[in-house]
XYZ file of C-alpha atoms in Angstrom:
634
model
C 30.788 -23.512 11.763
C 32.064 -24.762 8.416
C 31.288 -28.236 9.096
C 29.759 -29.081 5.696
C 25.892 -29.020 5.101
C 23.433 -28.280 8.085
C 21.685 -31.609 9.621
C 19.073 -32.953 7.609
C 18.303 -35.463 10.021
C 18.804 -36.920 13.668
C 22.150 -38.860 12.446
C 23.485 -35.647 11.197
C 22.840 -33.859 14.569
C 24.440 -36.867 16.559
C 27.662 -36.531 14.364
C 28.060 -33.141 15.535
C 27.052 -33.613 19.304
C 23.707 -31.956 19.086
C 20.621 -33.419 21.118
C 18.408 -30.163 20.166
C 18.385 -27.809 17.815
C 17.588 -23.861 18.131
C 16.183 -23.457 14.984
C 14.584 -25.758 12.293
C 14.551 -24.344 8.812
C 11.387 -25.699 6.906
C 11.683 -24.810 2.880
C 9.513 -25.315 0.284
C 12.646 -26.217 -2.128
C 15.204 -28.970 -2.172
C 18.519 -27.889 0.039
C 21.021 -26.154 -1.810
C 23.542 -24.407 0.197
C 24.359 -21.870 -2.190
C 23.962 -17.907 -1.461
C 21.601 -17.353 -4.517
C 18.952 -19.390 -2.314
C 17.812 -17.583 0.514
C 17.002 -20.435 3.028
C 20.930 -20.695 2.886
C 21.656 -17.243 3.608
C 19.300 -17.360 6.616
C 20.574 -20.437 8.049
C 24.189 -19.659 7.580
C 24.006 -16.167 9.383
C 22.597 -17.799 12.213
C 24.900 -20.489 12.147
C 27.480 -17.832 12.244
C 26.121 -16.188 15.086
C 26.104 -19.350 17.115
C 22.758 -20.845 16.968
C 22.519 -24.184 15.610
C 20.068 -24.958 12.626
C 18.771 -27.819 11.013
C 16.896 -27.887 7.724
C 13.597 -30.060 6.583
C 13.425 -29.420 2.699
C 10.219 -30.103 0.902
C 8.386 -32.127 3.839
C 5.340 -34.169 2.854
C 2.419 -31.985 3.907
C 0.247 -34.886 3.957
C 2.117 -36.138 6.892
C 2.362 -34.020 10.080
C 5.107 -36.583 11.090
C 7.284 -34.985 8.422
C 8.233 -31.896 10.292
C 9.034 -33.527 13.479
C 12.041 -35.258 12.160
C 14.608 -32.987 13.875
C 12.819 -32.764 17.027
C 11.289 -29.746 18.975
C 13.623 -26.499 18.059
C 14.559 -24.640 21.138
C 13.807 -21.457 19.868
C 11.515 -21.784 16.844
C 10.660 -22.788 13.223
C 11.582 -20.796 10.455
C 9.066 -21.649 7.324
C 9.557 -20.641 3.787
C 7.907 -21.591 0.485
C 11.060 -21.329 -1.111
C 12.777 -18.907 -3.761
C 9.704 -18.339 -5.517
C 5.881 -17.793 -4.499
C 4.573 -21.488 -4.738
C 1.590 -20.433 -6.749
C 3.911 -18.836 -9.449
C 5.937 -21.913 -9.023
C 2.855 -24.296 -9.746
C 0.709 -22.180 -12.234
C 1.505 -20.639 -15.809
C -0.612 -16.978 -15.940
C -2.961 -19.086 -17.579
C -3.224 -20.963 -14.821
C -2.349 -24.471 -15.847
C -0.187 -26.611 -14.108
C 3.333 -26.603 -14.644
C 5.024 -29.869 -15.453
C 8.440 -29.212 -13.748
C 9.861 -27.578 -10.593
C 13.583 -26.409 -11.147
C 13.871 -26.223 -7.329
C 13.195 -29.862 -6.683
C 15.542 -33.032 -7.383
C 15.278 -34.261 -10.852
C 12.701 -31.064 -11.885
C 10.021 -33.114 -10.716
C 6.784 -31.167 -9.950
C 4.634 -31.888 -7.061
C 6.709 -32.047 -4.168
C 5.142 -28.913 -2.460
C 1.559 -27.796 -1.800
C -0.008 -24.738 -3.248
C 0.462 -21.787 -0.750
C 3.346 -23.629 0.725
C 3.939 -21.493 3.648
C 0.529 -21.587 4.914
C 0.422 -25.000 4.728
C 3.531 -25.704 6.338
C 3.014 -23.467 8.948
C -0.540 -25.092 9.969
C 1.191 -28.314 9.690
C 3.597 -27.440 12.419
C 1.056 -25.889 14.648
C -0.704 -29.126 14.265
C 2.074 -30.895 16.693
C 3.597 -27.907 18.229
C 1.223 -25.701 19.818
C 3.387 -23.093 21.405
C 6.544 -23.343 19.335
C 7.125 -20.030 17.820
C 7.219 -19.863 14.186
C 8.656 -17.101 11.945
C 7.622 -17.062 8.252
C 10.232 -15.473 5.962
C 10.962 -15.576 2.077
C 9.307 -14.002 -1.168
C 5.903 -15.729 -0.349
C 5.568 -14.560 2.942
C 7.211 -11.186 2.294
C 4.795 -10.365 -0.651
C 1.428 -11.586 1.188
C 2.440 -9.901 4.611
C -0.889 -8.019 4.400
C -4.114 -8.075 3.005
C -3.592 -8.956 -1.002
C -5.177 -9.803 -4.241
C -4.718 -13.487 -5.009
C -4.779 -13.927 -8.363
C -5.380 -17.857 -8.265
C -8.186 -17.698 -6.375
C -9.364 -14.266 -7.587
C -9.948 -13.314 -3.929
C -8.548 -10.662 -1.697
C -6.684 -12.815 0.978
C -5.986 -11.950 4.790
C -2.461 -11.041 5.631
C -0.408 -14.655 5.417
C 0.314 -14.277 9.241
C -3.018 -15.153 9.957
C -3.973 -17.958 7.482
C -0.465 -19.680 8.519
C -0.791 -19.735 12.177
C 2.679 -18.351 12.255
C 3.489 -15.702 15.355
C 5.695 -13.136 12.788
C 7.017 -12.301 9.756
C 10.498 -11.482 8.591
C 9.745 -9.737 5.376
C 12.276 -8.500 2.519
C 15.835 -9.140 3.239
C 16.130 -11.109 6.167
C 19.592 -10.755 7.675
C 18.765 -8.115 10.322
C 15.443 -9.226 11.136
C 16.356 -12.753 11.536
C 19.096 -12.129 13.955
C 17.034 -9.692 16.092
C 14.164 -12.168 16.422
C 17.011 -14.590 17.221
C 18.423 -12.719 19.902
C 14.973 -11.558 21.339
C 13.987 -15.477 21.705
C 17.244 -16.620 23.191
C 16.944 -13.739 25.875
C 13.645 -15.157 26.773
C 11.346 -13.028 25.398
C 7.898 -14.369 24.441
C 7.446 -14.153 20.777
C 3.939 -12.383 21.133
C 6.233 -9.560 22.919
C 8.561 -9.407 19.718
C 6.410 -6.556 18.123
C 9.382 -3.837 17.296
C 11.768 -5.252 14.981
C 12.124 -3.332 11.829
C 11.696 -5.559 8.947
C 8.858 -7.741 10.572
C 5.259 -8.182 10.791
C 3.390 -9.106 13.812
C 0.058 -9.286 15.336
C -1.471 -7.737 18.313
C -4.685 -7.550 20.353
C -4.745 -4.127 20.655
C -2.651 -0.848 19.694
C -1.809 0.284 23.258
C 2.175 -0.753 22.586
C 2.106 0.615 18.969
C 3.395 3.988 18.325
C 4.020 6.571 15.456
C 1.823 4.369 13.164
C -0.297 5.122 9.875
C -4.051 2.903 10.296
C -4.948 1.436 7.058
C -8.481 0.474 6.148
C -9.623 -2.613 7.880
C -9.752 -6.177 6.187
C -13.594 -5.691 6.048
C -13.711 -2.507 4.293
C -11.067 -3.659 1.821
C -13.385 -6.277 0.871
C -16.163 -4.421 0.014
C -14.418 -1.522 -1.535
C -11.647 -1.992 -4.188
C -10.990 1.694 -4.253
C -10.458 1.373 -0.727
C -8.020 -1.456 -1.599
C -6.174 0.766 -4.102
C -5.514 3.648 -1.662
C -4.182 1.406 1.079
C -2.204 -0.648 -0.986
C -0.562 2.520 -2.593
C -0.434 4.083 1.092
C 1.673 0.707 1.551
C 4.063 1.513 -1.787
C 4.890 4.718 -0.239
C 5.980 3.621 2.788
C 8.716 0.790 1.894
C 11.356 2.903 2.454
C 13.740 1.957 5.391
C 14.336 5.806 6.292
C 11.041 7.440 5.906
C 8.458 4.631 5.986
C 6.130 4.573 8.818
C 4.842 1.878 10.753
C 1.251 0.617 9.159
C -1.547 -0.880 11.180
C -4.267 -3.325 9.665
C -7.086 -4.007 11.522
C -9.085 -7.357 11.366
C -11.467 -6.889 14.446
C -11.172 -4.817 17.586
C -8.976 -7.222 18.809
C -6.735 -8.398 16.140
C -4.279 -6.029 14.232
C -1.656 -6.619 11.932
C 1.405 -4.479 12.415
C 4.048 -3.831 9.757
C 7.082 -2.530 10.954
C 9.406 -0.352 8.920
C 11.846 -2.089 6.803
C 15.276 -3.112 7.777
C 18.070 -0.459 7.274
C 20.044 -1.543 3.707
C 23.208 -3.521 4.474
C 26.845 -1.880 4.242
C 29.134 -3.051 1.894
C 30.794 -4.923 4.523
C 27.973 -6.467 5.979
C 27.052 -7.553 2.097
C 30.725 -8.949 1.915
C 30.119 -10.849 5.092
C 27.029 -12.610 3.953
C 28.492 -13.703 0.686
C 31.751 -15.189 2.596
C 29.827 -17.811 4.780
C 31.331 -21.549 4.179
C 28.461 -22.309 1.688
C 28.722 -25.755 0.067
C 27.595 -24.011 -3.425
C 25.738 -27.039 -4.416
C 22.608 -29.321 -3.613
C 22.848 -31.751 -0.791
C 24.542 -34.781 -1.967
C 21.169 -37.009 -1.230
C 19.627 -35.270 -4.345
C 22.699 -36.999 -6.773
C 20.473 -40.409 -7.743
C 17.756 -37.783 -8.866
C 20.262 -35.816 -10.974
C 20.812 -33.082 -8.431
C 18.441 -29.550 -8.384
C 18.095 -27.901 -11.810
C 17.877 -24.301 -10.305
C 21.450 -23.926 -9.632
C 22.589 -24.409 -13.263
C 21.525 -20.698 -13.762
C 23.551 -19.187 -10.824
C 26.396 -21.567 -10.248
C 28.706 -19.503 -12.175
C 27.308 -16.208 -12.031
C 28.077 -13.267 -9.300
C 25.490 -11.549 -7.301
C 27.052 -7.996 -6.962
C 24.007 -5.834 -5.867
C 20.632 -5.380 -4.195
C 17.566 -3.323 -4.605
C 16.498 -1.693 -7.947
C 15.159 2.022 -8.272
C 13.883 1.235 -11.798
C 10.484 1.215 -9.982
C 8.500 -1.220 -12.784
C 4.932 -1.244 -11.802
C 4.658 -5.066 -12.340
C 7.738 -6.105 -10.248
C 7.704 -6.691 -6.558
C 11.052 -5.859 -5.836
C 10.073 -2.516 -4.206
C 8.159 -4.296 -1.621
C 11.110 -6.981 -0.982
C 14.637 -5.871 -1.509
C 13.482 -2.203 -1.576
C 14.933 0.698 -3.939
C 18.219 1.520 -2.468
C 21.054 -0.118 -4.158
C 23.515 -2.264 -1.644
C 26.764 -3.946 -3.053
C 29.477 -6.065 -2.704
C 33.081 -4.952 -2.626
C 35.072 -5.531 -5.733
C 37.476 -7.756 -3.744
C 34.532 -9.738 -2.533
C 33.469 -10.365 -5.845
C 36.877 -11.394 -7.381
C 37.412 -13.309 -4.678
C 34.305 -15.547 -5.508
C 35.318 -15.461 -9.031
C 38.477 -17.134 -8.334
C 37.075 -19.542 -6.342
C 34.636 -20.554 -9.150
C 37.809 -21.123 -11.403
C 38.776 -23.920 -9.238
C 35.230 -25.562 -9.658
C 36.012 -28.890 -12.065
C 32.625 -28.197 -14.166
C 33.930 -24.319 -14.543
C 34.403 -24.048 -18.550
C 35.759 -20.239 -18.315
C 32.443 -18.497 -18.271
C 31.323 -16.218 -16.105
C 27.645 -16.568 -16.618
C 26.258 -13.099 -14.843
C 27.659 -10.072 -12.769
C 24.453 -8.131 -11.627
C 21.563 -8.302 -9.520
C 17.962 -7.108 -10.212
C 19.441 -4.452 -12.473
C 23.280 -5.229 -13.619
C 24.460 -1.804 -14.105
C 22.963 -0.296 -10.841
C 25.890 0.079 -8.530
C 25.372 2.658 -6.516
C 22.249 4.795 -5.238
C 20.786 6.736 -7.796
C 21.476 9.659 -5.606
C 23.632 10.950 -2.539
C 20.759 11.386 -0.095
C 19.328 7.836 -0.166
C 21.831 6.247 2.125
C 20.790 8.743 5.122
C 17.617 10.116 4.028
C 15.914 7.222 1.753
C 14.308 7.615 -1.499
C 11.568 10.029 -2.491
C 8.359 8.356 -1.320
C 6.099 9.856 -4.217
C 8.726 9.984 -6.917
C 10.641 7.521 -9.084
C 14.260 8.124 -10.273
C 13.840 6.929 -13.783
C 10.333 7.363 -14.296
C 8.604 9.320 -16.122
C 12.217 10.943 -17.327
C 15.392 10.640 -15.099
C 15.506 12.756 -12.004
C 17.680 15.676 -12.105
C 19.714 14.449 -9.206
C 20.065 11.206 -10.768
C 23.772 9.983 -10.299
C 24.178 8.039 -13.659
C 27.940 6.602 -13.579
C 28.980 3.124 -14.625
C 32.919 3.634 -13.827
C 32.469 1.232 -10.535
C 30.884 -0.997 -12.808
C 33.365 -0.926 -15.721
C 36.328 -1.078 -13.183
C 34.838 -4.212 -11.686
C 34.057 -5.856 -14.812
C 37.747 -5.247 -16.088
C 39.238 -6.671 -13.075
C 37.040 -9.839 -13.272
C 38.204 -10.205 -17.073
C 41.637 -10.508 -15.781
C 41.573 -13.212 -13.816
C 43.395 -16.545 -14.820
C 40.890 -19.105 -16.033
C 38.141 -16.875 -16.891
C 37.660 -16.575 -20.853
C 34.324 -14.294 -21.002
C 32.059 -12.568 -18.451
C 28.724 -12.120 -19.433
C 25.873 -9.440 -18.336
C 22.666 -11.630 -18.516
C 20.280 -9.933 -15.489
C 19.554 -6.957 -17.787
C 20.463 -3.809 -17.909
C 18.450 -0.552 -17.771
C 18.569 0.918 -21.100
C 17.566 4.397 -19.809
C 20.088 4.335 -17.251
C 22.926 3.837 -20.094
C 21.508 6.707 -22.124
C 21.625 8.765 -19.088
C 25.186 8.314 -18.850
C 27.282 10.904 -20.696
C 30.056 8.765 -21.001
C 29.758 5.999 -23.669
C 32.782 4.007 -22.037
C 30.358 0.987 -20.482
C 28.353 0.852 -23.627
C 31.746 0.307 -25.682
C 32.791 -2.303 -23.278
C 29.493 -4.133 -22.955
C 29.156 -4.952 -26.730
C 33.045 -5.526 -26.872
C 33.243 -7.893 -24.206
C 30.043 -9.055 -22.655
C 27.813 -9.756 -25.081
C 27.446 -13.056 -26.701
C 25.380 -11.981 -30.122
C 22.527 -10.965 -28.186
C 21.694 -8.431 -25.612
C 18.329 -9.085 -23.767
C 16.813 -5.856 -22.777
C 13.193 -5.139 -21.839
C 11.343 -2.146 -23.500
C 8.098 -4.454 -22.533
C 5.781 -2.426 -25.256
C 5.977 0.473 -27.816
C 2.649 2.254 -26.793
C 3.249 5.193 -24.573
C -0.079 4.775 -22.312
C 0.658 1.419 -21.713
C 4.507 2.134 -20.907
C 3.568 4.618 -18.378
C 1.162 2.272 -16.639
C 4.021 -0.079 -16.410
C 6.406 2.421 -15.198
C 8.650 2.345 -18.138
C 10.483 4.981 -20.202
C 8.488 6.220 -23.565
C 8.832 4.414 -26.631
C 11.431 7.086 -28.077
C 13.885 6.026 -25.538
C 14.390 2.650 -26.332
C 14.503 3.578 -30.109
C 17.433 5.961 -29.232
C 19.433 3.042 -27.279
C 18.707 0.794 -30.289
C 20.350 3.384 -32.582
C 23.163 3.607 -30.015
C 23.626 0.395 -29.565
C 23.656 -0.449 -33.455
C 26.431 2.322 -34.070
C 28.665 0.997 -31.233
C 28.659 -2.441 -32.661
C 28.997 -0.951 -36.289
C 32.177 0.895 -35.240
C 33.611 -2.355 -33.087
C 32.645 -4.558 -36.335
C 30.720 -6.577 -34.378
C 27.262 -8.420 -35.708
C 25.297 -8.425 -32.170
C 21.326 -8.101 -31.847
C 18.939 -6.950 -29.446
C 16.485 -9.414 -28.144
C 13.615 -7.063 -26.327
C 11.407 -8.512 -23.990
C 7.788 -7.702 -24.549
C 4.539 -8.373 -22.465
C 1.044 -8.466 -23.639
C -2.119 -7.525 -22.031
C -0.866 -5.303 -19.320
C -3.461 -3.287 -17.582
C -3.636 -0.132 -20.083
C -3.398 -2.355 -23.390
C -6.141 -2.430 -25.370
C -6.404 -4.447 -28.576
C -5.345 -1.011 -30.209
C -2.434 -0.964 -28.602
C -1.742 -4.395 -29.208
C -1.875 -3.954 -32.888
C 0.263 -0.885 -32.623
C 2.845 -3.428 -30.899
C 2.524 -5.682 -33.875
C 3.141 -3.146 -36.451
C 6.317 -1.972 -34.557
C 7.400 -5.534 -34.743
C 6.935 -5.444 -38.329
C 8.534 -2.399 -38.942
C 11.627 -3.779 -37.020
C 11.706 -7.089 -38.678
C 11.780 -9.031 -35.304
C 9.520 -11.813 -34.252
C 9.786 -12.691 -30.635
C 9.749 -16.672 -29.813
C 8.423 -16.181 -26.444
C 5.713 -13.465 -25.014
C 4.827 -13.037 -21.518
C 1.543 -12.285 -20.626
C 1.097 -9.909 -17.642
C 0.925 -12.117 -14.395
C -0.811 -10.603 -11.515
C 1.442 -11.710 -8.438
C 1.250 -10.320 -5.098
C 2.311 -6.809 -4.173
C 2.772 -5.183 -7.300
C 1.281 -2.025 -8.408
C 0.193 -3.723 -11.590
C -1.670 -6.280 -9.766
C -3.644 -3.510 -7.896
C -4.427 -1.941 -11.417
C -5.591 -5.591 -12.536
C -7.780 -6.166 -9.366
C -9.193 -2.835 -8.834
C -9.529 -1.285 -12.357
C -7.565 1.891 -11.044
C -4.289 3.078 -11.052
C -3.507 3.321 -7.179
C -0.852 6.283 -7.975
C -3.797 8.772 -9.274
C -7.005 6.703 -8.872
C -7.681 7.145 -12.614
C -9.735 4.078 -14.054
C -7.463 1.883 -16.369
C -8.585 -0.503 -18.889
C -7.650 -4.334 -17.777
C -7.788 -6.951 -20.081
C -9.310 -10.080 -18.470
C -11.094 -11.984 -21.138
C -9.039 -15.215 -21.902
C -10.079 -14.749 -25.373
C -8.880 -11.130 -25.731
C -5.526 -11.996 -24.023
C -4.964 -14.587 -26.570
C -5.643 -12.129 -29.003
C -2.875 -9.770 -27.796
C -0.565 -12.113 -27.410
C -1.195 -13.427 -31.163
C -0.614 -10.069 -32.411
C 2.996 -10.071 -30.911
C 3.465 -13.279 -33.061
C 1.235 -12.266 -36.150
C 3.704 -14.186 -38.368
C 2.971 -17.506 -36.596
C 0.775 -19.652 -38.762
C -1.166 -21.032 -35.944
C -2.161 -17.421 -34.552
C -3.906 -16.764 -38.360
C -7.417 -16.766 -36.829
C -6.919 -14.765 -33.761
C -4.716 -12.020 -35.714
C -7.904 -11.558 -38.065
C -10.410 -11.481 -35.556
C -8.378 -9.116 -33.489
C -7.904 -6.623 -36.895
C -11.629 -7.024 -37.653
C -12.662 -6.045 -34.015
C -10.190 -2.850 -34.115
C -11.280 -1.786 -37.837
C -7.685 -2.278 -38.890
C -8.288 -4.544 -41.976
C -6.027 -2.123 -43.911
C -3.545 -4.655 -42.210
C -4.650 -7.600 -44.210
C -3.623 -7.870 -47.712
C -0.295 -8.245 -49.968
C 1.253 -4.978 -49.148
C 4.552 -5.134 -47.339
C 3.188 -3.518 -44.569
C -0.034 -5.872 -43.856
C 0.648 -8.335 -41.192
C -1.530 -11.182 -42.847
C -2.796 -12.552 -45.995
C -6.301 -12.621 -46.736
C -6.454 -16.327 -47.004
C -5.522 -18.777 -44.647
C -2.621 -21.069 -45.661
C -1.504 -18.414 -48.042
C 2.102 -17.791 -47.965
C 2.688 -14.430 -45.966
C 6.356 -14.825 -46.605
C 7.149 -16.847 -43.541
C 7.519 -20.363 -42.976
C 6.065 -22.455 -40.625
C 9.156 -21.824 -38.359
C 8.556 -18.233 -38.489
C 11.352 -17.063 -40.849
C 10.537 -14.654 -43.297
C 10.793 -15.620 -46.979
C 13.153 -12.994 -47.560
C 15.298 -13.956 -44.949
C 15.472 -17.407 -46.332
C 16.287 -16.281 -49.658
C 19.114 -14.306 -48.460
C 20.510 -17.133 -46.494
C 20.339 -19.344 -49.550
C 22.229 -16.914 -51.473
C 24.798 -16.561 -48.811
C 25.341 -20.580 -48.828
C 25.444 -20.376 -52.767
C 28.139 -17.567 -52.595
C 30.356 -19.620 -49.792
C 30.036 -22.902 -52.170
C 31.353 -20.866 -55.062
C 34.108 -19.155 -52.913
C 35.321 -22.876 -52.010
C 35.049 -23.976 -55.539
C 37.141 -21.246 -56.866
C 39.768 -22.007 -53.938
C 39.923 -25.746 -55.101
C 40.821 -24.721 -58.677
């Protein structure tokens, strides 16, 4: 343990005196030994238990010999598509191929296949007919049961069946991977490993399966979208490690996919242990010539302080992957890692982030969660904060203060996002004050996502009035601190529930707010989210009520254009949308109008999207500064 990078070739094995590995990890990402990368955590934890592990990163999927370079492992192959679903990695929401891949040396695209976990699994199975194959990572985790696949526009089977694998370690796999390894090491046949929490397996009959909920069969799901909506919501309500039931999805009379309950959350001591392994904290040196792996730049000087999220956004898959129970690292562990960062020759004094899925969640939302779990049918923050919610930032404030005091640290930023409704739920404004005073660099990114309450309800987000209240408090706090800092709101177009009418409503709010976003995210239907279920089925699985779903590419383009209505390139789309919605009152020369009647006429905004008023103000400011300098010279 602690001998540097894990073996990537037979020569590396020979240097360690190894003739056979226990596990070979096949990954769709380049090899980066950093705890922000799932493969690094799983391989290091196996190493800490004494297993011999090697890595095949981004094998050539057109050559079956590419997965044989380390030989046959004694216990099994571990397979992951990487830190992202391979289809999200490859395609934009408009299904256009991305030009770069941040998880590949030099950022070069094309080094992994579509549906990578399935392709790798079958590639291994061609050569090693009986060696156990264990799937893990985000792609396998979120495709563990029958799921809607946006890119093929089909309902796909469990990835376990299409990949040729034997078992899936889903969610955060530290507990389940060790349990699987110990079972295999004890001589159990992989087909008999059907009982481990945090895993999905396949069985020929249900004789050995107990205390389970039987889901509709795959055939029923394919023929009836409403059946799929009901099945999905059953899964959604069984994502808690304390209350979640075992789920069975039938495929035929002799094939059942069984999802065991999720793994229990890690204790603080266990979380600290996970982040204390001897990571090299960089890419493998074999990538130096290509310029390294771009993805590490965002995380190299960031600290992961928590896991899990009780925010419950409908378009997020965290409920299915990390769960809703917050798990945290100790202050000591985080301070030690921060001190380690300061010794890096590339460290400039700035810690880029201290957070996780939601930065300001540092404790379970209520007392009962660590023993009884989260409520299966209720959210902690939506539609209103639960009366049992403990909104308390004191621990996070203390942690941030400790990090700010470290020698060599100039500034500690918070970039992974905060829940503004949780900030408002805290009666103590100390966190907001310190956030504005120490942890914002001019702009704070927040995610109201929309302004229309019916759309926000589908998104699982608080009412727009909550965001407005936060804006007011944030501005007041900055005024008190005499700081010139702004909010940058993330907005989403074309989410289920959003018609052109709601999109126009959003444009009007942006007009009143005086803000034009440079980037807009179209809703992206990724596996295992409530929103994706709405997109596919046309109903909200929480209440089975119909939901309007914008699917037509032209309508989606109009919704997106309305958010950036000041961009001259969007003029035709905005005009068409206003005509369709009967809102021609927003076309004209009045200050409340979105566009002018004639294309090409000045609407008060330049080609770069800056308002004429702002441009005039900037000119006046520059003129004033020049005059001041002239007076000083005199």
